[in-house]
PDB file of C-alpha atoms in Angstrom:
ATOM      1  CA  UNK A   1       1.831 -17.853  11.389  1.00 88.00           C
ATOM      2  CA  UNK A   2       0.783 -15.468  14.139  1.00 94.00           C
ATOM      3  CA  UNK A   3       0.358 -11.769  13.376  1.00 96.00           C
ATOM      4  CA  UNK A   4       2.980  -9.618  15.110  1.00 97.00           C
ATOM      5  CA  UNK A   5       1.929  -6.891  17.534  1.00 98.00           C
ATOM      6  CA  UNK A   6       4.220  -4.331  19.116  1.00 98.00           C
ATOM      7  CA  UNK A   7       3.016  -3.151  22.526  1.00 98.00           C
ATOM      8  CA  UNK A   8       4.450   0.197  23.621  1.00 98.00           C
ATOM      9  CA  UNK A   9       3.483   0.440  27.297  1.00 96.00           C
ATOM     10  CA  UNK A  10       5.328   1.399  30.475  1.00 94.00           C
ATOM     11  CA  UNK A  11       2.920  -0.018  33.101  1.00 94.00           C
ATOM     12  CA  UNK A  12       3.871  -3.622  34.095  1.00 95.00           C
ATOM     13  CA  UNK A  13       0.264  -4.405  35.106  1.00 94.00           C
ATOM     14  CA  UNK A  14      -1.084  -3.348  31.695  1.00 94.00           C
ATOM     15  CA  UNK A  15       1.698  -5.306  29.962  1.00 96.00           C
ATOM     16  CA  UNK A  16       0.674  -8.402  31.962  1.00 96.00           C
ATOM     17  CA  UNK A  17      -2.965  -7.794  30.981  1.00 95.00           C
ATOM     18  CA  UNK A  18      -2.026  -7.580  27.268  1.00 96.00           C
ATOM     19  CA  UNK A  19       0.069 -10.725  27.477  1.00 96.00           C
ATOM     20  CA  UNK A  20      -2.750 -12.643  29.136  1.00 94.00           C
ATOM     21  CA  UNK A  21      -5.325 -11.476  26.601  1.00 94.00           C
ATOM     22  CA  UNK A  22      -3.265 -11.682  23.419  1.00 96.00           C
ATOM     23  CA  UNK A  23      -0.370 -14.151  23.608  1.00 94.00           C
ATOM     24  CA  UNK A  24      -2.467 -17.141  22.443  1.00 94.00           C
ATOM     25  CA  UNK A  25      -3.430 -15.454  19.156  1.00 95.00           C
ATOM     26  CA  UNK A  26      -0.563 -13.070  18.422  1.00 97.00           C
ATOM     27  CA  UNK A  27       3.228 -12.844  18.543  1.00 97.00           C
ATOM     28  CA  UNK A  28       3.938 -10.001  20.979  1.00 97.00           C
ATOM     29  CA  UNK A  29       6.927  -7.715  21.410  1.00 97.00           C
ATOM     30  CA  UNK A  30       7.069  -5.251  24.294  1.00 98.00           C
ATOM     31  CA  UNK A  31       8.667  -1.808  24.414  1.00 97.00           C
ATOM     32  CA  UNK A  32       8.590  -0.085  27.813  1.00 96.00           C
ATOM     33  CA  UNK A  33       8.984   3.482  26.515  1.00 96.00           C
ATOM     34  CA  UNK A  34       8.547   5.530  23.365  1.00 96.00           C
ATOM     35  CA  UNK A  35      12.187   5.560  22.283  1.00 97.00           C
ATOM     36  CA  UNK A  36      12.522   1.787  22.511  1.00 97.00           C
ATOM     37  CA  UNK A  37       9.133   1.456  20.796  1.00 97.00           C
ATOM     38  CA  UNK A  38      10.269   3.550  17.834  1.00 97.00           C
ATOM     39  CA  UNK A  39      13.516   1.581  17.542  1.00 97.00           C
ATOM     40  CA  UNK A  40      11.725  -1.779  17.628  1.00 98.00           C
ATOM     41  CA  UNK A  41       8.999  -0.607  15.240  1.00 97.00           C
ATOM     42  CA  UNK A  42      11.507   0.593  12.648  1.00 97.00           C
ATOM     43  CA  UNK A  43      13.782  -2.455  13.011  1.00 96.00           C
ATOM     44  CA  UNK A  44      11.005  -5.063  12.710  1.00 95.00           C
ATOM     45  CA  UNK A  45       7.867  -5.623  10.695  1.00 94.00           C
ATOM     46  CA  UNK A  46       4.688  -5.483  12.750  1.00 96.00           C
ATOM     47  CA  UNK A  47       1.082  -6.039  11.727  1.00 96.00           C
ATOM     48  CA  UNK A  48      -0.286  -3.714  14.432  1.00 98.00           C
ATOM     49  CA  UNK A  49       0.930  -1.460  17.239  1.00 98.00           C
ATOM     50  CA  UNK A  50      -0.780  -0.951  20.609  1.00 98.00           C
ATOM     51  CA  UNK A  51       0.379   2.365  22.019  1.00 97.00           C
ATOM     52  CA  UNK A  52      -0.177   3.894  25.448  1.00 96.00           C
ATOM     53  CA  UNK A  53      -0.842   7.624  25.291  1.00 93.00           C
ATOM     54  CA  UNK A  54       1.119   8.339  28.505  1.00 91.00           C
ATOM     55  CA  UNK A  55       4.670   7.020  28.363  1.00 92.00           C
ATOM     56  CA  UNK A  56       7.520   7.992  30.673  1.00 86.00           C
ATOM     57  CA  UNK A  57       9.865   9.467  28.091  1.00 90.00           C
ATOM     58  CA  UNK A  58       7.477  10.962  25.491  1.00 93.00           C
ATOM     59  CA  UNK A  59       3.779  11.093  24.718  1.00 94.00           C
ATOM     60  CA  UNK A  60       2.103   8.366  22.716  1.00 95.00           C
ATOM     61  CA  UNK A  61       0.862  11.088  20.368  1.00 96.00           C
ATOM     62  CA  UNK A  62       4.481  12.016  19.533  1.00 97.00           C
ATOM     63  CA  UNK A  63       5.373   8.354  19.020  1.00 97.00           C
ATOM     64  CA  UNK A  64       2.346   7.898  16.753  1.00 97.00           C
ATOM     65  CA  UNK A  65       3.273  10.920  14.617  1.00 97.00           C
ATOM     66  CA  UNK A  66       6.844   9.656  14.227  1.00 97.00           C
ATOM     67  CA  UNK A  67       5.640   6.175  13.281  1.00 98.00           C
ATOM     68  CA  UNK A  68       3.247   7.583  10.679  1.00 97.00           C
ATOM     69  CA  UNK A  69       6.015   9.715   9.116  1.00 97.00           C
ATOM     70  CA  UNK A  70       8.417   6.785   8.744  1.00 97.00           C
ATOM     71  CA  UNK A  71       8.173   4.710   5.524  1.00 95.00           C
ATOM     72  CA  UNK A  72       8.524   1.372   7.315  1.00 95.00           C
ATOM     73  CA  UNK A  73       5.645   2.033   9.727  1.00 96.00           C
ATOM     74  CA  UNK A  74       3.355   4.552   8.043  1.00 95.00           C
ATOM     75  CA  UNK A  75       0.880   1.857   6.941  1.00 95.00           C
ATOM     76  CA  UNK A  76       0.844  -0.121  10.200  1.00 97.00           C
ATOM     77  CA  UNK A  77      -2.423   0.311  12.132  1.00 97.00           C
ATOM     78  CA  UNK A  78      -1.915   1.945  15.522  1.00 98.00           C
ATOM     79  CA  UNK A  79      -4.417   1.621  18.356  1.00 97.00           C
ATOM     80  CA  UNK A  80      -3.883   4.211  21.074  1.00 96.00           C
ATOM     81  CA  UNK A  81      -4.944   3.199  24.569  1.00 94.00           C
ATOM     82  CA  UNK A  82      -5.612   5.726  27.312  1.00 92.00           C
ATOM     83  CA  UNK A  83      -7.251   6.231  30.674  1.00 88.00           C
ATOM     84  CA  UNK A  84      -7.637   9.943  29.902  1.00 86.00           C
ATOM     85  CA  UNK A  85     -11.318  10.749  29.612  1.00 84.00           C
ATOM     86  CA  UNK A  86     -11.053  14.021  27.698  1.00 89.00           C
ATOM     87  CA  UNK A  87     -12.454  13.952  24.171  1.00 91.00           C
ATOM     88  CA  UNK A  88      -9.529  16.137  23.093  1.00 92.00           C
ATOM     89  CA  UNK A  89      -7.180  13.175  23.690  1.00 90.00           C
ATOM     90  CA  UNK A  90      -9.263  11.014  21.398  1.00 92.00           C
ATOM     91  CA  UNK A  91      -9.321  13.665  18.681  1.00 94.00           C
ATOM     92  CA  UNK A  92      -5.597  14.353  19.040  1.00 94.00           C
ATOM     93  CA  UNK A  93      -4.910  10.607  18.768  1.00 94.00           C
ATOM     94  CA  UNK A  94      -6.798  10.348  15.485  1.00 94.00           C
ATOM     95  CA  UNK A  95      -5.171  13.548  14.203  1.00 96.00           C
ATOM     96  CA  UNK A  96      -1.736  12.034  14.915  1.00 96.00           C
ATOM     97  CA  UNK A  97      -2.544   9.103  12.614  1.00 96.00           C
ATOM     98  CA  UNK A  98      -3.966   6.520  15.004  1.00 97.00           C
ATOM     99  CA  UNK A  99      -6.342   3.990  13.480  1.00 96.00           C
ATOM    100  CA  UNK A 100      -8.338   3.616  16.681  1.00 96.00           C
ATOM    101  CA  UNK A 101      -8.592   4.782  20.288  1.00 95.00           C
ATOM    102  CA  UNK A 102      -9.579   2.608  23.249  1.00 95.00           C
ATOM    103  CA  UNK A 103     -10.341   4.079  26.637  1.00 92.00           C
ATOM    104  CA  UNK A 104      -9.221   2.157  29.755  1.00 88.00           C
ATOM    105  CA  UNK A 105     -10.629   0.105  31.335  1.00 88.00           C
ATOM    106  CA  UNK A 106     -11.885  -2.180  28.578  1.00 89.00           C
ATOM    107  CA  UNK A 107     -12.802  -5.841  28.225  1.00 92.00           C
ATOM    108  CA  UNK A 108     -10.189  -8.174  26.647  1.00 93.00           C
ATOM    109  CA  UNK A 109     -12.716  -9.290  24.005  1.00 94.00           C
ATOM    110  CA  UNK A 110     -13.246  -5.676  22.919  1.00 94.00           C
ATOM    111  CA  UNK A 111      -9.499  -5.305  22.429  1.00 95.00           C
ATOM    112  CA  UNK A 112      -9.286  -8.560  20.463  1.00 96.00           C
ATOM    113  CA  UNK A 113     -12.221  -7.582  18.223  1.00 96.00           C
ATOM    114  CA  UNK A 114     -10.743  -4.167  17.494  1.00 96.00           C
ATOM    115  CA  UNK A 115      -7.383  -5.748  16.686  1.00 97.00           C
ATOM    116  CA  UNK A 116      -9.082  -8.251  14.355  1.00 96.00           C
ATOM    117  CA  UNK A 117     -10.962  -5.452  12.558  1.00 96.00           C
ATOM    118  CA  UNK A 118      -7.814  -3.387  12.005  1.00 96.00           C
ATOM    119  CA  UNK A 119      -5.770  -6.382  10.862  1.00 97.00           C
ATOM    120  CA  UNK A 120      -8.519  -7.308   8.380  1.00 96.00           C
ATOM    121  CA  UNK A 121      -8.810  -3.721   7.094  1.00 95.00           C
ATOM    122  CA  UNK A 122      -5.038  -3.487   6.707  1.00 92.00           C
ATOM    123  CA  UNK A 123      -4.995  -6.773   4.801  1.00 93.00           C
ATOM    124  CA  UNK A 124      -7.730  -5.499   2.445  1.00 94.00           C
ATOM    125  CA  UNK A 125      -5.874  -2.193   1.956  1.00 91.00           C
ATOM    126  CA  UNK A 126      -2.718  -4.117   1.068  1.00 90.00           C
ATOM    127  CA  UNK A 127      -4.647  -6.183  -1.481  1.00 91.00           C
ATOM    128  CA  UNK A 128      -6.113  -3.007  -2.989  1.00 91.00           C
ATOM    129  CA  UNK A 129      -2.661  -1.376  -3.204  1.00 87.00           C
ATOM    130  CA  UNK A 130      -1.278  -4.501  -4.899  1.00 88.00           C
ATOM    131  CA  UNK A 131      -4.197  -4.595  -7.349  1.00 91.00           C
ATOM    132  CA  UNK A 132      -3.731  -0.891  -8.125  1.00 89.00           C
ATOM    133  CA  UNK A 133      -0.014  -1.461  -8.762  1.00 86.00           C
ATOM    134  CA  UNK A 134      -0.805  -4.432 -11.025  1.00 87.00           C
ATOM    135  CA  UNK A 135      -3.373  -2.327 -12.895  1.00 88.00           C
ATOM    136  CA  UNK A 136      -0.855   0.504 -13.392  1.00 87.00           C
ATOM    137  CA  UNK A 137       1.711  -2.004 -14.654  1.00 86.00           C
ATOM    138  CA  UNK A 138      -0.801  -3.582 -17.050  1.00 85.00           C
ATOM    139  CA  UNK A 139      -1.799  -0.136 -18.360  1.00 87.00           C
ATOM    140  CA  UNK A 140       1.855   0.758 -18.968  1.00 86.00           C
ATOM    141  CA  UNK A 141       2.511  -2.539 -20.746  1.00 85.00           C
ATOM    142  CA  UNK A 142      -0.638  -2.107 -22.859  1.00 81.00           C
ATOM    143  CA  UNK A 143       0.403   1.434 -23.756  1.00 82.00           C
ATOM    144  CA  UNK A 144       3.838   0.172 -24.877  1.00 80.00           C
ATOM    145  CA  UNK A 145       2.165  -2.594 -26.890  1.00 78.00           C
ATOM    146  CA  UNK A 146      -0.169  -0.132 -28.642  1.00 80.00           C
ATOM    147  CA  UNK A 147       2.739   2.195 -29.353  1.00 78.00           C
ATOM    148  CA  UNK A 148       4.852  -0.551 -30.932  1.00 77.00           C
ATOM    149  CA  UNK A 149       1.811  -1.918 -32.791  1.00 72.00           C
ATOM    150  CA  UNK A 150       1.173   1.523 -34.283  1.00 69.00           C
ATOM    151  CA  UNK A 151       4.813   1.692 -35.348  1.00 65.00           C
ATOM    152  CA  UNK A 152       4.649  -1.773 -36.902  1.00 67.00           C
ATOM    153  CA  UNK A 153       1.493  -0.836 -38.813  1.00 64.00           C
ATOM    154  CA  UNK A 154       2.869   2.517 -39.968  1.00 64.00           C
ATOM    155  CA  UNK A 155       5.955   1.039 -41.664  1.00 66.00           C
ATOM    156  CA  UNK A 156       4.131  -1.095 -44.277  1.00 65.00           C
ATOM    157  CA  UNK A 157       1.393   1.514 -44.669  1.00 66.00           C
ATOM    158  CA  UNK A 158       3.968   4.184 -45.459  1.00 67.00           C
ATOM    159  CA  UNK A 159       5.381   2.081 -48.295  1.00 66.00           C
ATOM    160  CA  UNK A 160       1.890   1.292 -49.608  1.00 68.00           C
ATOM    161  CA  UNK A 161       0.935   4.979 -49.542  1.00 70.00           C
ATOM    162  CA  UNK A 162       4.222   6.012 -51.161  1.00 69.00           C
ATOM    163  CA  UNK A 163       4.025   3.465 -53.987  1.00 64.00           C
ATOM    164  CA  UNK A 164       0.342   4.188 -54.630  1.00 69.00           C
ATOM    165  CA  UNK A 165       1.224   7.887 -55.046  1.00 71.00           C
ATOM    166  CA  UNK A 166       3.865   6.937 -57.626  1.00 71.00           C
ATOM    167  CA  UNK A 167       1.258   4.875 -59.517  1.00 67.00           C
ATOM    168  CA  UNK A 168      -0.722   8.064 -60.160  1.00 74.00           C
ATOM    169  CA  UNK A 169       2.071   9.183 -62.482  1.00 69.00           C
ATOM    170  CA  UNK A 170       0.691   8.823 -66.031  1.00 72.00           C
ATOM    171  CA  UNK A 171       4.158   8.507 -67.583  1.00 77.00           C
ATOM    172  CA  UNK A 172       4.922   5.115 -65.906  1.00 73.00           C
ATOM    173  CA  UNK A 173       5.214   2.046 -68.130  1.00 79.00           C
ATOM    174  CA  UNK A 174       3.058  -1.006 -67.507  1.00 78.00           C
ATOM    175  CA  UNK A 175       6.121  -2.930 -66.277  1.00 77.00           C
ATOM    176  CA  UNK A 176       6.921  -0.172 -63.734  1.00 74.00           C
ATOM    177  CA  UNK A 177       3.285  -0.113 -62.597  1.00 70.00           C
ATOM    178  CA  UNK A 178       3.295  -3.906 -62.146  1.00 75.00           C
ATOM    179  CA  UNK A 179       6.571  -3.724 -60.180  1.00 73.00           C
ATOM    180  CA  UNK A 180       5.128  -1.024 -57.884  1.00 67.00           C
ATOM    181  CA  UNK A 181       1.941  -3.073 -57.415  1.00 72.00           C
ATOM    182  CA  UNK A 182       4.104  -6.058 -56.435  1.00 75.00           C
ATOM    183  CA  UNK A 183       5.935  -3.835 -53.859  1.00 68.00           C
ATOM    184  CA  UNK A 184       2.591  -2.673 -52.492  1.00 68.00           C
ATOM    185  CA  UNK A 185       1.397  -6.283 -52.247  1.00 72.00           C
ATOM    186  CA  UNK A 186       4.581  -7.331 -50.434  1.00 69.00           C
ATOM    187  CA  UNK A 187       4.396  -4.334 -48.086  1.00 60.00           C
ATOM    188  CA  UNK A 188       0.892  -5.276 -46.910  1.00 56.00           C
TER     189      UNK A 188
END
């Protein structure tokens, strides 16, 4: 099954470029502005989002921040693409939660390799989160087991301790002592 990529881009030429470079390997969905991009991102499950920094209705930085705040998209890798050459744009992109930043123009193979890296990293992060959850669950179950084991051990030990204290009484008959010893033996 192909990985799903949401492309949020308003330039038809760039959209055509993405389609030509990516449609063989990935299932693509296009959003031509930020608002539509947010709606599609929150309504679907994507493996990665390609996001233009300059959209007609809102900045890609704003879109990225909103995606990273939303529970359904906060773990999805976002690659911001821009023709802006200022380093401040790159820094602002990363500060907004972007996983990567690619400056236009770029070679299709560079884009594909970056996508592959981020998909692989996201897959490994998901595995780690699942392993951590399984570890937490196992620790909780082990803790419950130890707690109930301690309770199960305490019950017979309490009777053994109690009856052994009674046996210290010098006034007990031999029959009483033998009965208490039998109770202790049964309790263990």
